mmCIF file of C-alpha atoms in Angstrom:
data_model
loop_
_atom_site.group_PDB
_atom_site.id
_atom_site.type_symbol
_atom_site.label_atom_id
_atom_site.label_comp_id
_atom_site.label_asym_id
_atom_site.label_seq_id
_atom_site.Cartn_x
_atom_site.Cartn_y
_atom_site.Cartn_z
ATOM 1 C CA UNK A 1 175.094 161.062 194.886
ATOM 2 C CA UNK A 2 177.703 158.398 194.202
ATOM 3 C CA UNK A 3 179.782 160.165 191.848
ATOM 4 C CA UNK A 4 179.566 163.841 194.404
ATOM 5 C CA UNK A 5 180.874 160.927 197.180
ATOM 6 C CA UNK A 6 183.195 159.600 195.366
ATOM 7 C CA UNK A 7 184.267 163.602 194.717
ATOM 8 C CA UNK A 8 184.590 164.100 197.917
ATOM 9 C CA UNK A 9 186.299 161.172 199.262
ATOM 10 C CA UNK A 10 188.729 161.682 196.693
ATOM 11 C CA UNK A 11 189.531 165.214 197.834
ATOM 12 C CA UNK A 12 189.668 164.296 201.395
ATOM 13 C CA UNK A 13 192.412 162.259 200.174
ATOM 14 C CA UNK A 14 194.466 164.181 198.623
ATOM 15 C CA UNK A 15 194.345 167.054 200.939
ATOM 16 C CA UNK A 16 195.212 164.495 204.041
ATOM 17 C CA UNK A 17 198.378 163.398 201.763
ATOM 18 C CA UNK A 18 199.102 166.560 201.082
ATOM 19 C CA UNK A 19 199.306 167.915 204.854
ATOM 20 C CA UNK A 20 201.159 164.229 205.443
ATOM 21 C CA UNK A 21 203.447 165.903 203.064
ATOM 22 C CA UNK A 22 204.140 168.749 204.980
ATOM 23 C CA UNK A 23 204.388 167.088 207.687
ATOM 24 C CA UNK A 24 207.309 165.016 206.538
ATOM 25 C CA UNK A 25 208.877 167.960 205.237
ATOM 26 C CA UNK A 26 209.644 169.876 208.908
ATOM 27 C CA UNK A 27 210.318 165.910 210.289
ATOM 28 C CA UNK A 28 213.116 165.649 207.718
ATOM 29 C CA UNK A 29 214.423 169.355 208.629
ATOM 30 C CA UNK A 30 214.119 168.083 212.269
ATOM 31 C CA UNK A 31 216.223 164.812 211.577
ATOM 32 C CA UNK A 32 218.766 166.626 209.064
ATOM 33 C CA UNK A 33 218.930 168.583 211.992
ATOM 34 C CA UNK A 34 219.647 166.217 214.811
ATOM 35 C CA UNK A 35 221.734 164.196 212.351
ATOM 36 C CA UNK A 36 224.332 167.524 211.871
ATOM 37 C CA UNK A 37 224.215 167.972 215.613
ATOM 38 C CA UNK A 38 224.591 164.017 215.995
ATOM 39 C CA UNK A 39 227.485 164.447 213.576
ATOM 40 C CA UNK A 40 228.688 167.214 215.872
ATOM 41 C CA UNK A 41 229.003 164.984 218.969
ATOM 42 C CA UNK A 42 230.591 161.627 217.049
ATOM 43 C CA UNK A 43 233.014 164.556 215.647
ATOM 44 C CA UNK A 44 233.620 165.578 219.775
ATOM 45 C CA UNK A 45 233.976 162.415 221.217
ATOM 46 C CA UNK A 46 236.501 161.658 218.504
ATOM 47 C CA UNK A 47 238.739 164.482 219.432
ATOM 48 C CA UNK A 48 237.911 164.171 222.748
ATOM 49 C CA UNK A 49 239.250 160.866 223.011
ATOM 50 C CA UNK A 50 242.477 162.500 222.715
ATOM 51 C CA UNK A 51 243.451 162.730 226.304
ATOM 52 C CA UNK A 52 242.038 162.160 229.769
ATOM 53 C CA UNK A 53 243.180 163.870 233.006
ATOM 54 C CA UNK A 54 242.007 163.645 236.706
ATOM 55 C CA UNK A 55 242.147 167.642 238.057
ATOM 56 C CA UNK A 56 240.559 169.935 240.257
ATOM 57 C CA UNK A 57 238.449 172.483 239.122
ATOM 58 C CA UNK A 58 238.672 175.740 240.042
ATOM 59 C CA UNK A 59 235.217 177.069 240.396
ATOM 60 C CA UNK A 60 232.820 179.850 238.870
ATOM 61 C CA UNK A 61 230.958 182.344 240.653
ATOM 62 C CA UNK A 62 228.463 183.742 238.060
ATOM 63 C CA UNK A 63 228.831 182.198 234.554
ATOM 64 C CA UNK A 64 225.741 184.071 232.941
ATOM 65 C CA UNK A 65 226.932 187.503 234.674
ATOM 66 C CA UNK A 66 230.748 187.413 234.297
ATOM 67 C CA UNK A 67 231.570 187.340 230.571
ATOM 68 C CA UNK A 68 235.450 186.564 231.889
ATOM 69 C CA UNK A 69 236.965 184.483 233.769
ATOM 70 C CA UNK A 70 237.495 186.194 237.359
ATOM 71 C CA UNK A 71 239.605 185.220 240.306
ATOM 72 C CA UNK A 72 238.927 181.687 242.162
ATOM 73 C CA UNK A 73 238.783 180.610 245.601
ATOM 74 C CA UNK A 74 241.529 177.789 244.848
ATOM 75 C CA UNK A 75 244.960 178.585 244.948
ATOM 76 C CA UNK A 76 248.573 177.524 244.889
ATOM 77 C CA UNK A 77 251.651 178.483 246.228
ATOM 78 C CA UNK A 78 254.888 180.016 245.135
ATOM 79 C CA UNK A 79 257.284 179.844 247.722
ATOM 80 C CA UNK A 80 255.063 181.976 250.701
ATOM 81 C CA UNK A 81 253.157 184.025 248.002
ATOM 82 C CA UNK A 82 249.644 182.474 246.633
ATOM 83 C CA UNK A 83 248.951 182.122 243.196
ATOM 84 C CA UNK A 84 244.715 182.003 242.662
ATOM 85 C CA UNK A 85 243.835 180.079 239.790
ATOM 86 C CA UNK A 86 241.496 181.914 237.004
ATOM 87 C CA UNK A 87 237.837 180.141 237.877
ATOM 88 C CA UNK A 88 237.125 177.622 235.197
ATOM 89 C CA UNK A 89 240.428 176.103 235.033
ATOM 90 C CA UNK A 90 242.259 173.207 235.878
ATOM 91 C CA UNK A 91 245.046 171.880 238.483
ATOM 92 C CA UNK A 92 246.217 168.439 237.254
ATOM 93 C CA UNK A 93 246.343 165.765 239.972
ATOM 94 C CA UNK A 94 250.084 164.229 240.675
ATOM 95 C CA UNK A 95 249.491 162.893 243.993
ATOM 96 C CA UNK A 96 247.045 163.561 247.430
ATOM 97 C CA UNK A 97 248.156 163.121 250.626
ATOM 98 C CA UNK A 98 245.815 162.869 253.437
ATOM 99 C CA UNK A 99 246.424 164.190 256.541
ATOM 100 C CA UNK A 100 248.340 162.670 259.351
ATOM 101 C CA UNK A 101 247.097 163.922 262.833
ATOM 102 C CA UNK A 102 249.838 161.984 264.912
ATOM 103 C CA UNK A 103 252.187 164.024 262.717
ATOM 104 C CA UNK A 104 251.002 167.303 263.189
ATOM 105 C CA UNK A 105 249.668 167.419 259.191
ATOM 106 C CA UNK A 106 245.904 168.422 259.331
ATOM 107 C CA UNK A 107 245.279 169.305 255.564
ATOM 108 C CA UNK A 108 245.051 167.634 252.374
ATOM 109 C CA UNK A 109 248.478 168.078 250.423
ATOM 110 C CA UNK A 110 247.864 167.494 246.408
ATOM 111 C CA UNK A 111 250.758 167.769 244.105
ATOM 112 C CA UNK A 112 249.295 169.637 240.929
ATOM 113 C CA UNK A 113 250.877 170.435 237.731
ATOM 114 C CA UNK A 114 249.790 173.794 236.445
ATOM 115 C CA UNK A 115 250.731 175.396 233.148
ATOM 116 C CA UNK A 116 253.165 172.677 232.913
ATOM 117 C CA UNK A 117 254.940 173.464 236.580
ATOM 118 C CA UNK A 118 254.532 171.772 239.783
ATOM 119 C CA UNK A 119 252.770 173.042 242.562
ATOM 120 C CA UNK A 120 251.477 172.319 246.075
ATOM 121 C CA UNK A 121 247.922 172.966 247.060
ATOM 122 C CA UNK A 122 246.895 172.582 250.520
ATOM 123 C CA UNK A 123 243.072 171.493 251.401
ATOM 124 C CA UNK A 124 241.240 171.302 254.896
ATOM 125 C CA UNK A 125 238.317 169.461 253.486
ATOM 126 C CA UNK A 126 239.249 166.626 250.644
ATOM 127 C CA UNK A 127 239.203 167.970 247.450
ATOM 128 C CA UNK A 128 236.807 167.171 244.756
ATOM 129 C CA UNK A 129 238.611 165.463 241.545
ATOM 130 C CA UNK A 130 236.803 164.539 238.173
ATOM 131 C CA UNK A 131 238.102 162.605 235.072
ATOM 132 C CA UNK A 132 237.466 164.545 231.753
ATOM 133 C CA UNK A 133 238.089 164.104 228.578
ATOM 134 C CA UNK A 134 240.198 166.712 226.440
ATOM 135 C CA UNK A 135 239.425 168.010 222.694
ATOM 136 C CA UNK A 136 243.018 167.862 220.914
ATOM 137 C CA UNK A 137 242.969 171.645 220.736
ATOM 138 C CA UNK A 138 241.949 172.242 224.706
ATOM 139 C CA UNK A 139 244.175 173.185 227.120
ATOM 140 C CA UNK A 140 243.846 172.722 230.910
ATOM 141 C CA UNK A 141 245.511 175.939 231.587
ATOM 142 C CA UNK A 142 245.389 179.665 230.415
ATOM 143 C CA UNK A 143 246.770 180.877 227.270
ATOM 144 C CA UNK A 144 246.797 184.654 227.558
ATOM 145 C CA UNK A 145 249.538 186.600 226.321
ATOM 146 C CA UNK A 146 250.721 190.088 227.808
ATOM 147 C CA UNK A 147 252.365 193.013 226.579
ATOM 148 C CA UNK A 148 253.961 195.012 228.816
ATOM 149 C CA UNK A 149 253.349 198.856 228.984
ATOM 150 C CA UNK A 150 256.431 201.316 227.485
ATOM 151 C CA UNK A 151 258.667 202.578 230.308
ATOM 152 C CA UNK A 152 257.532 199.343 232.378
ATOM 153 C CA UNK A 153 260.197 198.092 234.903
ATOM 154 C CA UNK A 154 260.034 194.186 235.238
ATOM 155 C CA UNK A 155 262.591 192.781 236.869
ATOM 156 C CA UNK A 156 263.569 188.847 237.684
ATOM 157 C CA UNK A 157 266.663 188.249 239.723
ATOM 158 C CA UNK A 158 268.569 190.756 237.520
ATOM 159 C CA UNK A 159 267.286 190.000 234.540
ATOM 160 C CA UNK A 160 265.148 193.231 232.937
ATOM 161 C CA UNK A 161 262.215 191.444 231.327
ATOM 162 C CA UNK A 162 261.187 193.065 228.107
ATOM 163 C CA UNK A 163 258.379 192.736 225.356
ATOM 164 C CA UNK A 164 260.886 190.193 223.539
ATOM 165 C CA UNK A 165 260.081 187.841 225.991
ATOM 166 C CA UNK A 166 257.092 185.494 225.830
ATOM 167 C CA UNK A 167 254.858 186.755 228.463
ATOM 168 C CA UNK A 168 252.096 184.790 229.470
ATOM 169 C CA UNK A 169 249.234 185.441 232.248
ATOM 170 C CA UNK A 170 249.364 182.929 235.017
ATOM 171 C CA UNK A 171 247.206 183.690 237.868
ATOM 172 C CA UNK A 172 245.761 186.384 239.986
ATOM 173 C CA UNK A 173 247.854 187.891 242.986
ATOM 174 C CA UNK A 174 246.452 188.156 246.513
ATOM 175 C CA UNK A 175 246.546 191.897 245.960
ATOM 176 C CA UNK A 176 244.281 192.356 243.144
ATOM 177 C CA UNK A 177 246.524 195.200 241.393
ATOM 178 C CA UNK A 178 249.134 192.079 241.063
ATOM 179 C CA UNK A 179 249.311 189.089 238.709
ATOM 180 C CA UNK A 180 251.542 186.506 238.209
ATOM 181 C CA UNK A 181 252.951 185.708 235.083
ATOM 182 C CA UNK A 182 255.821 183.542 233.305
ATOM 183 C CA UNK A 183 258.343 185.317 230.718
ATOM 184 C CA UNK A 184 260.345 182.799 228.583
ATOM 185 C CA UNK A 185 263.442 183.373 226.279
ATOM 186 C CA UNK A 186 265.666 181.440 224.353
ATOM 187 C CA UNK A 187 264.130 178.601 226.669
ATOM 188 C CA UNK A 188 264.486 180.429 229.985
ATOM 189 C CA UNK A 189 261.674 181.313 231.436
ATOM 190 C CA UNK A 190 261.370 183.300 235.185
ATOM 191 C CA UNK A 191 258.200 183.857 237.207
ATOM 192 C CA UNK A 192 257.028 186.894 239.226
ATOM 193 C CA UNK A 193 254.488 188.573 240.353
ATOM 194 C CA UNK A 194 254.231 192.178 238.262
ATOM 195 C CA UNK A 195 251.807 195.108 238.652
ATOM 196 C CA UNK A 196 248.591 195.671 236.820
ATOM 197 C CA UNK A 197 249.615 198.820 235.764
ATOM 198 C CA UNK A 198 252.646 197.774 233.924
ATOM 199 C CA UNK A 199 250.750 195.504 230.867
ATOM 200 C CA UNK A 200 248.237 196.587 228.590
ATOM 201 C CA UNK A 201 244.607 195.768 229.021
ATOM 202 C CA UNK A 202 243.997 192.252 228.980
ATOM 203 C CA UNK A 203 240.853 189.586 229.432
ATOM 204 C CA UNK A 204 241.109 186.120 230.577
ATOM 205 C CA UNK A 205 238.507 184.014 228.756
ATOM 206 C CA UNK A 206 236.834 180.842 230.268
ATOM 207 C CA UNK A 207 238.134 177.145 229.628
ATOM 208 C CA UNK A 208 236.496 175.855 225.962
ATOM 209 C CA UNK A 209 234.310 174.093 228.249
ATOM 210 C CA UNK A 210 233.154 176.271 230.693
ATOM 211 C CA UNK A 211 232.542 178.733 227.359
ATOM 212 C CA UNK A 212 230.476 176.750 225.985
ATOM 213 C CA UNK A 213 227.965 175.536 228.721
ATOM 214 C CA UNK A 214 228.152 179.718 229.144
ATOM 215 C CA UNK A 215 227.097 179.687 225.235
ATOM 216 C CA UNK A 216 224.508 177.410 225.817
ATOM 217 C CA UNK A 217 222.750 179.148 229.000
ATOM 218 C CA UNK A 218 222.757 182.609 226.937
ATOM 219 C CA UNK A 219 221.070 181.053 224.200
ATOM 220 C CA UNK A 220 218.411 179.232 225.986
ATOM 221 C CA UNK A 221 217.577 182.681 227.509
ATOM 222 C CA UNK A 222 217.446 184.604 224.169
ATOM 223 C CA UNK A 223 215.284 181.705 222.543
ATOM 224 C CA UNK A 224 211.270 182.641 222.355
ATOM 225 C CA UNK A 225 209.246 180.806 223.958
ATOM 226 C CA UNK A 226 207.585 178.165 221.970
ATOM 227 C CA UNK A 227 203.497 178.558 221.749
ATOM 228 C CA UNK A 228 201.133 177.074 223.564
ATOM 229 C CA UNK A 229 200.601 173.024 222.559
ATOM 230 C CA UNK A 230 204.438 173.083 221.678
ATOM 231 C CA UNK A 231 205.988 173.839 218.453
ATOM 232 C CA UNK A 232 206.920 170.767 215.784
ATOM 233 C CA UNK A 233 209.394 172.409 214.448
ATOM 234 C CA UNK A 234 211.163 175.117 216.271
ATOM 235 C CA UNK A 235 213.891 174.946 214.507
ATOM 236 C CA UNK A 236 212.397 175.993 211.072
ATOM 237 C CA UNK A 237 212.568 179.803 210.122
ATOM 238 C CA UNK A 238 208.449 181.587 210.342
ATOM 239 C CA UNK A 239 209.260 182.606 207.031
ATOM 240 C CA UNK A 240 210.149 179.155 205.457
ATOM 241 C CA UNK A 241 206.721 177.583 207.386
ATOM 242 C CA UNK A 242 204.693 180.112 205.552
ATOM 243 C CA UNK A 243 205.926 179.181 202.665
ATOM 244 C CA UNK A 244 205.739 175.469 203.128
ATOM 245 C CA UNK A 245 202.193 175.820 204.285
ATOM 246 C CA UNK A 246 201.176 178.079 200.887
ATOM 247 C CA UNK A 247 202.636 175.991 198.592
ATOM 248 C CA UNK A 248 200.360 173.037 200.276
ATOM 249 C CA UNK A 249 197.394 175.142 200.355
ATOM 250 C CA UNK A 250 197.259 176.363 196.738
ATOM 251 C CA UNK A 251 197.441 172.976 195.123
ATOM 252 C CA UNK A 252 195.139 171.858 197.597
ATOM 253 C CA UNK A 253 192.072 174.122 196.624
ATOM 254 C CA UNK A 254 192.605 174.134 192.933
ATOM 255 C CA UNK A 255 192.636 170.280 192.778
ATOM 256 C CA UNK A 256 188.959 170.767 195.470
ATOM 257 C CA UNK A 257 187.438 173.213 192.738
ATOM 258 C CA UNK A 258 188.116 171.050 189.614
ATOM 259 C CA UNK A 259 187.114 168.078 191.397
ATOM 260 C CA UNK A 260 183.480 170.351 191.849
ATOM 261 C CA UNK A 261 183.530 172.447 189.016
ATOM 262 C CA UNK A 262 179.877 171.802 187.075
ATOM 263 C CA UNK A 263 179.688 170.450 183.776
ATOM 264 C CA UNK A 264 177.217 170.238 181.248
ATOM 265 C CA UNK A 265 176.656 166.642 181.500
ATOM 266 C CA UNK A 266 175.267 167.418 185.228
ATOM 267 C CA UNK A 267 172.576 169.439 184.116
ATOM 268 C CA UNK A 268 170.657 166.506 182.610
ATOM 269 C CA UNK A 269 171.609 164.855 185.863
ATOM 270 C CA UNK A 270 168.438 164.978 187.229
ATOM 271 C CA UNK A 271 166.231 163.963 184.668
ATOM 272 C CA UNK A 272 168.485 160.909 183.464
ATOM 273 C CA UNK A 273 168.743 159.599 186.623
ATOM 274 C CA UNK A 274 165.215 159.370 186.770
ATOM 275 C CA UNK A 275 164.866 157.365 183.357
ATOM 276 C CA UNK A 276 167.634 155.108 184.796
ATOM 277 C CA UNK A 277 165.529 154.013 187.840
ATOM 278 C CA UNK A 278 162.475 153.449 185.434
ATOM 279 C CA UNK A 279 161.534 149.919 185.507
ATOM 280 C CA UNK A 280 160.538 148.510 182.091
ATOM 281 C CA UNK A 281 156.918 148.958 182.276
ATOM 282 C CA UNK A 282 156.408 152.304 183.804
ATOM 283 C CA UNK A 283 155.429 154.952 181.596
ATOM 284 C CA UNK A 284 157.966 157.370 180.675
ATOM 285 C CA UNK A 285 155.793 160.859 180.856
ATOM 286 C CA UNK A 286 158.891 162.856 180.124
ATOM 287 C CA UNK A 287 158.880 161.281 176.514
ATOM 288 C CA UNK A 288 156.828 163.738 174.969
ATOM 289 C CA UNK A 289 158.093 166.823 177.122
ATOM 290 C CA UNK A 290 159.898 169.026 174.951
ATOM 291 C CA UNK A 291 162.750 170.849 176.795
ATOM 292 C CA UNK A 292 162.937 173.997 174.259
ATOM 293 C CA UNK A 293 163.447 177.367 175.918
ATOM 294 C CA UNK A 294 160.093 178.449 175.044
ATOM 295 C CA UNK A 295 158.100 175.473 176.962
ATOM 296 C CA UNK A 296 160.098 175.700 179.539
ATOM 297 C CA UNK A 297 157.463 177.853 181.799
ATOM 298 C CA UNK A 298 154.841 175.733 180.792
ATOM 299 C CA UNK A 299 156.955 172.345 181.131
ATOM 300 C CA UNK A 300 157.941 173.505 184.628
ATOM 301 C CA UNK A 301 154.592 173.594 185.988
ATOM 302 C CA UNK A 302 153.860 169.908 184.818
ATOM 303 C CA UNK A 303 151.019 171.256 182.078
ATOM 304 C CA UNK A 304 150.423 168.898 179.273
ATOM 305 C CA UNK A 305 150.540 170.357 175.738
ATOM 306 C CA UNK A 306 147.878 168.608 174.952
ATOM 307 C CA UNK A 307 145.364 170.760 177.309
ATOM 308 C CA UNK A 308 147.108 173.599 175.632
ATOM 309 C CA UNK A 309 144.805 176.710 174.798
ATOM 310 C CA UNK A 310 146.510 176.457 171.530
ATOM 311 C CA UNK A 311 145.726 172.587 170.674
ATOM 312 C CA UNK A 312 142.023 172.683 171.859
ATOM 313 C CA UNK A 313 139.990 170.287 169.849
ATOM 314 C CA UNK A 314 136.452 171.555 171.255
ATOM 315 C CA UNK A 315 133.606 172.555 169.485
ATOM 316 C CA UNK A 316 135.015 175.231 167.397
ATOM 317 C CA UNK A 317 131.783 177.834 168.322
ATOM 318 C CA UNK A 318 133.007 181.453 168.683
ATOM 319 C CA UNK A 319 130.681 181.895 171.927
ATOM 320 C CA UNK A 320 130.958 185.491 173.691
ATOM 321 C CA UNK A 321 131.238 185.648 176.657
ATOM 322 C CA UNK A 322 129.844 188.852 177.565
ATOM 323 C CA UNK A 323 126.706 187.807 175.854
ATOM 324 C CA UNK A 324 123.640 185.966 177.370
ATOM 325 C CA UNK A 325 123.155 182.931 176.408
ATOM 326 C CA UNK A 326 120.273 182.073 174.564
ATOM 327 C CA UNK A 327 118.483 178.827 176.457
ATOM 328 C CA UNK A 328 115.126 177.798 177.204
ATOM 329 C CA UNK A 329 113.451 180.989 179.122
ATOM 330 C CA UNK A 330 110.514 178.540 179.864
ATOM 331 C CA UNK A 331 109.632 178.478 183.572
ATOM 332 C CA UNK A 332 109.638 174.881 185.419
ATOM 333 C CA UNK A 333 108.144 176.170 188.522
ATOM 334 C CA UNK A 334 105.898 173.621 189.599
ATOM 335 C CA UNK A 335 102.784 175.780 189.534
ATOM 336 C CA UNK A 336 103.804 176.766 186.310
ATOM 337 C CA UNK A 337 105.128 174.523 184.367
ATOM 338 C CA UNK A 338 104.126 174.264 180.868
ATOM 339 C CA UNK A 339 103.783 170.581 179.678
ATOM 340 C CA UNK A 340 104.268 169.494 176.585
ATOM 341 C CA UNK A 341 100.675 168.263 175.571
ATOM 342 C CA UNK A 342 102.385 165.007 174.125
ATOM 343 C CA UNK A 343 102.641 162.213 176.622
ATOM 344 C CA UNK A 344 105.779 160.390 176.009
ATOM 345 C CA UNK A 345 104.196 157.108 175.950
ATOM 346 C CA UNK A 346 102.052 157.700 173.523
ATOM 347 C CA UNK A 347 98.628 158.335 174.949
ATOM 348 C CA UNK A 348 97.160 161.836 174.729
ATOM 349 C CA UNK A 349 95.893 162.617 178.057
ATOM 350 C CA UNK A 350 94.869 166.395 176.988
ATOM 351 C CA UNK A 351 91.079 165.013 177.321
ATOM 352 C CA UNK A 352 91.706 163.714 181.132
ATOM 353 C CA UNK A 353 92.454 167.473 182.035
#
C-alpha cells in the first residue's frame, strides 16, 4: 500500500506541475501581450509629447454608422459665407471673447486658426475647449486633396484655377452641392467656394483620433463573446490552446501508466508481504507450499500435501468397496446374545446357569 501511495502521490504531482505549466504558458502570452501593447502606449506618449493645443472640436454624429467624416454643426466664416468644419476636426483657440451686453455683443467671439488661416467663430452658449496632445504625424486639420473634373471652370478673382494647382478640401458649403477649398501655386494660394460637380469623387476621412476610437468600437463589436466563467486567455488562437493542452495531456498519461504498469516483482507481492510481518516465532506454513503450476489448484484451496490421496500412509489393504464387509454376524440383542462361556475373571459360571 505504501509503495501504490507513494505512486500515486507522485503522479498527482506531476500532473498538477504539468497543468501549472500550462498555465504559465497562456500568462506569459498574456504579459508578452500587454507588454507589446504597453510598448505601444510608452511609444504614443513619446510622440505625443510632440505638441499640445487648446481647440474646439467639431463634433460627430454617428461614428459606428458613418465610415467618413460628414458635415458638422460648427462653423466659421468667410467674409458673409459659412464654412462648416468636417466633424472630428479641430479649430485652434487664439483668443475668446465673452460677450458684452452694454455693448450690444451677445455671443461668444473665438479667434481660431484653421488649416493654418484665421477665422472668427461666433458662439451663443460658451464653447467647450480641451487640451490634447498631438502625435508628430497628426494634423488638426484636413488633408484631402482634389482633382478637378476636365472641362471644369474654377475661377478666383481672374485667375482660372487648374489641376496644376494644389487643391486641397477645406470645408463643407451651406449648400451641400458646394465645398470650399484652397488652391496654392508658386506660394499663392486663393479660396472659394466650387461646385461638387466640378472635382472627382472624393472622401474625407476622420481625425487619427477620432479613427481610431472608431477602430476600436468596430472591433469590440466583431469580437465573440467570451464563455461563460470568462476566458484566461482570449487572446490565444483555439487552435494554439488545443495544442498546448495535447501536448500537456500526452506526457501526462504516459508518465500515469508507467508509474502503474505491473511488474513481476508485484506478483509475489502478496505472499512476501506476509513473511515480512511474520514475527520470529510464528510458523511459516507457506514453507513447504510448493508454487509449481501443477499444485496450484490444490495449493489454492489450502490442502496439505501431506493428506494427499497420493502420499497416504494407511494400512495398505485393497478393501472394495462394493463388497460387504465381512464382521461379526453374531447378534447382541439382549434376548439373544450369545456369551462367551468364559468369564473374564476367571471363574466358570457355566454350572450357576
Amino acid at each position: 500500500m505504501k509503495n501504490i501511495s507513494a505512486k500515486f502521490s507522485l503522479a498527482l504531482a506531476i500532473a498538477v506541475l504539468l497543468i501549472l505549466a500550462g498555465t504559465a504558458i497562456f500568462g506569459v502570452s498574456n504579459v508578452a501581450n500587454s507588454a507589446i501593447n504597453g510598448f505601444d502606449g510608452v511609444s504614443n506618449v513619446a510622440n505625443a509629447a510632440e505638441a499640445t493645443a487648446e481647440v474646439i472640436k467639431a463634433p460627430v454624429s454617428n461614428l459606428e454608422g458613418n465610415a467618413t467624416a460628414g458635415k458638422s454643426t460648427v462653423y466659421i466664416y468667410y467674409g458673409s459665407h459659412k464654412i462648416y468644419i468636417p466633424q472630428s476636426y479641430f479649430l485652434q483657440v487664439v483668443r475668446i471673447t465673452p460677450p458684452r451686453p452694454d455693448e450690444g455683443v451677445t455671443a461668444y467671439i473665438c479667434d481660431v486658426k484653421y488649416c493654418d488661416e484665421n477665422y472668427s467663430l461666433y458662439l451663443t452658449e460658451e464653447p467647450t475647449v480641451s487640451n490634447i496632445t498631438l502625435s508628430e504625424d497628426e494634423s488638426l486639420y484636413p488633408d484631402v486633396r482634389l482633382t478637378l473634373k476636365e472641362g471644369a471652370n474654377v475661377t478666383v478673382n481672374g485667375t482660372v484655377i487648374t489641376n496644376d494647382y494644389t487643391i486641397k478640401f477645406i470645408g463643407y458649403g451651406e449648400d451641400e452641392n458646394q465645398i470650399y477649398i484652397n488652391a496654392t501655386l508658386n506660394g499663392n494660394t486663393y479660396s472659394t467656394f466650387v461646385s461638387v460637380s466640378d472635382v472627382e469623387p472624393f472622401s474625407v476621412p476622420y481625425q487619427k483620433k477620432t479613427q481610431a476610437e472608431r477602430d476600436a468600437l468596430l472591433a469590440s463589436k466583431n469580437e465573440p463573446k467570451p464563455p461563460i466563467g470568462g476566458d484566461l486567455t482570449p487572446s490565444t488562437s483555439v487552435a494554439l490552446r488545443i495544442i498546448i493542452i495535447i501536448g500537456i495531456a500526452i506526457p501526462a498519461v504516459i508518465i500515469v501508466l508507467l508509474l502503474f504498469k505491473p511488474n513481476k516483482g508485484e506478483k509475489r507481492y502478496a505472499r512476501n508481504s506476509v513473511r515480512s510481518s511474520r514475527g520470529r516465532g510464528d510458523v511459516d506454513y507457506d514453507d513447504s507450499r510448493s508454487y509449481s503450476r501443477t499444485d496450484d489448484r490444490r495449493n489454492d484451496r489450502g490442502y496439505d500435501d501431506r493428506y494427499d490421496g497420493r502420499n497416504d500412509r494407511r494400512d495398505d489393504r485393497d478393501y472394495d468397496r462394493n463388497e460387504r464387509r465381512s464382521y461379526d454376524d453374531r447378534d447382541y440383542r439382549r434376548d439373544r446374545r450369545d456369551y462367551d462361556d468364559r468369564d473374564y475373571d476367571r471363574r466358570d459360571r457355566r454350572d450357576d446357569r
